[in-house]
Amino acid sequence: NLESVRMKGLYEIIIPKVKLENVILDDNVKNELMGAVDLTKAAEIMKEWGVKPNLASSSYGSVKILLYGASGTGKTITAQALAGEANAELFKVDASNLVSSWVGESSKNVKRVFREFYNYVRQSNKRVFLFINEADQLLSARGAVVQAADKEYNQMQNILLEELENFEGVFIATTNLPDILDSAWNRRFNVKIKFDIPKYETRIKLWKAHISDKMPLSSDVNIEKLAEYELSGGSIANVIYNAARRAALRDEKQRIITQQDFLEGIQQELKSHLGGRNVKVGF
């Protein structure tokens, strides 16, 4: 669904080939996302009108969107779809690539990312969204300075906060761990959208979307029954993959995927879930 056109150090340029209509989400989440799309489309006009997120900001018409919630619920593909809706390129940064064990390097990496972003925006003939994926370690609460590493981490966060305060354009971040966020991030985001385990009707759509037409299914396969398990889209994909793999290893005449294959895949997914909860599962 994506065309990656450039890789340079800490970032990757992606041209999204997906829009919100292609992403299976609960209706309430889609409605919130459409509001976010409208906000990104209005950003240039708001800049002309001199509208700022707050009085302390020097940027006009900037939009900062936080997608948060359970893992495997579609946050990353949704960020790509948001850019796709606006016919924009995605300047994608993985947060893990910014954090370095070398003193001073993490702060330099943050500065470099924003510098490279603005350079690329000037060169591109399209809109460009800045996207930081899995930003948990960048957005977590700042702590007391006990050792040099703590000072370095807090300095990196302060630089990121300052960059976002004066950011021009559309910024999107995803996180699986909203409870650890520093309170300073709350007012930095214009839009905050929660991604939870999808509802039953949405899970049925996800099962149907992930099961290929070419897969040989037994007559006892009941998607409505399988959808009763509260799994994320990522977990459903895992279950289907593992069920198909199990069937593919059988003798040729027995290579058919049964309801039991799917049920065993679900149990495997539930057992492998970290944290001890067996109800709502992501990956």
PDB file of N, CA and C in Angstrom, residues 272-277:
ATOM      1  N   SER A 272       0.204 -15.586  24.378  1.00  0.00           N
ATOM      2  CA  SER A 272       1.445 -14.865  24.101  1.00  0.00           C
ATOM      3  C   SER A 272       1.347 -13.400  24.458  1.00  0.00           C
ATOM      4  N   HIS A 273       0.137 -12.937  24.838  1.00  0.00           N
ATOM      5  CA  HIS A 273      -0.035 -11.523  25.173  1.00  0.00           C
ATOM      6  C   HIS A 273       0.657 -11.201  26.479  1.00  0.00           C
ATOM      7  N   LEU A 274       1.505 -10.184  26.456  1.00  0.00           N
ATOM      8  CA  LEU A 274       2.229  -9.782  27.658  1.00  0.00           C
ATOM      9  C   LEU A 274       1.301  -9.002  28.587  1.00  0.00           C
ATOM     10  N   GLY A 275       1.508  -9.162  29.874  1.00  0.00           N
ATOM     11  CA  GLY A 275       0.749  -8.372  30.822  1.00  0.00           C
ATOM     12  C   GLY A 275      -0.309  -9.178  31.557  1.00  0.00           C
ATOM     13  N   GLY A 276      -0.570 -10.412  31.112  1.00  0.00           N
ATOM     14  CA  GLY A 276      -1.437 -11.289  31.870  1.00  0.00           C
ATOM     15  C   GLY A 276      -2.908 -11.146  31.618  1.00  0.00           C
ATOM     16  N   ARG A 277      -3.336 -10.215  30.730  1.00  0.00           N
ATOM     17  CA  ARG A 277      -4.767 -10.088  30.474  1.00  0.00           C
ATOM     18  C   ARG A 277      -5.163 -10.969  29.297  1.00  0.00           C
TER      19      ARG A 277
END
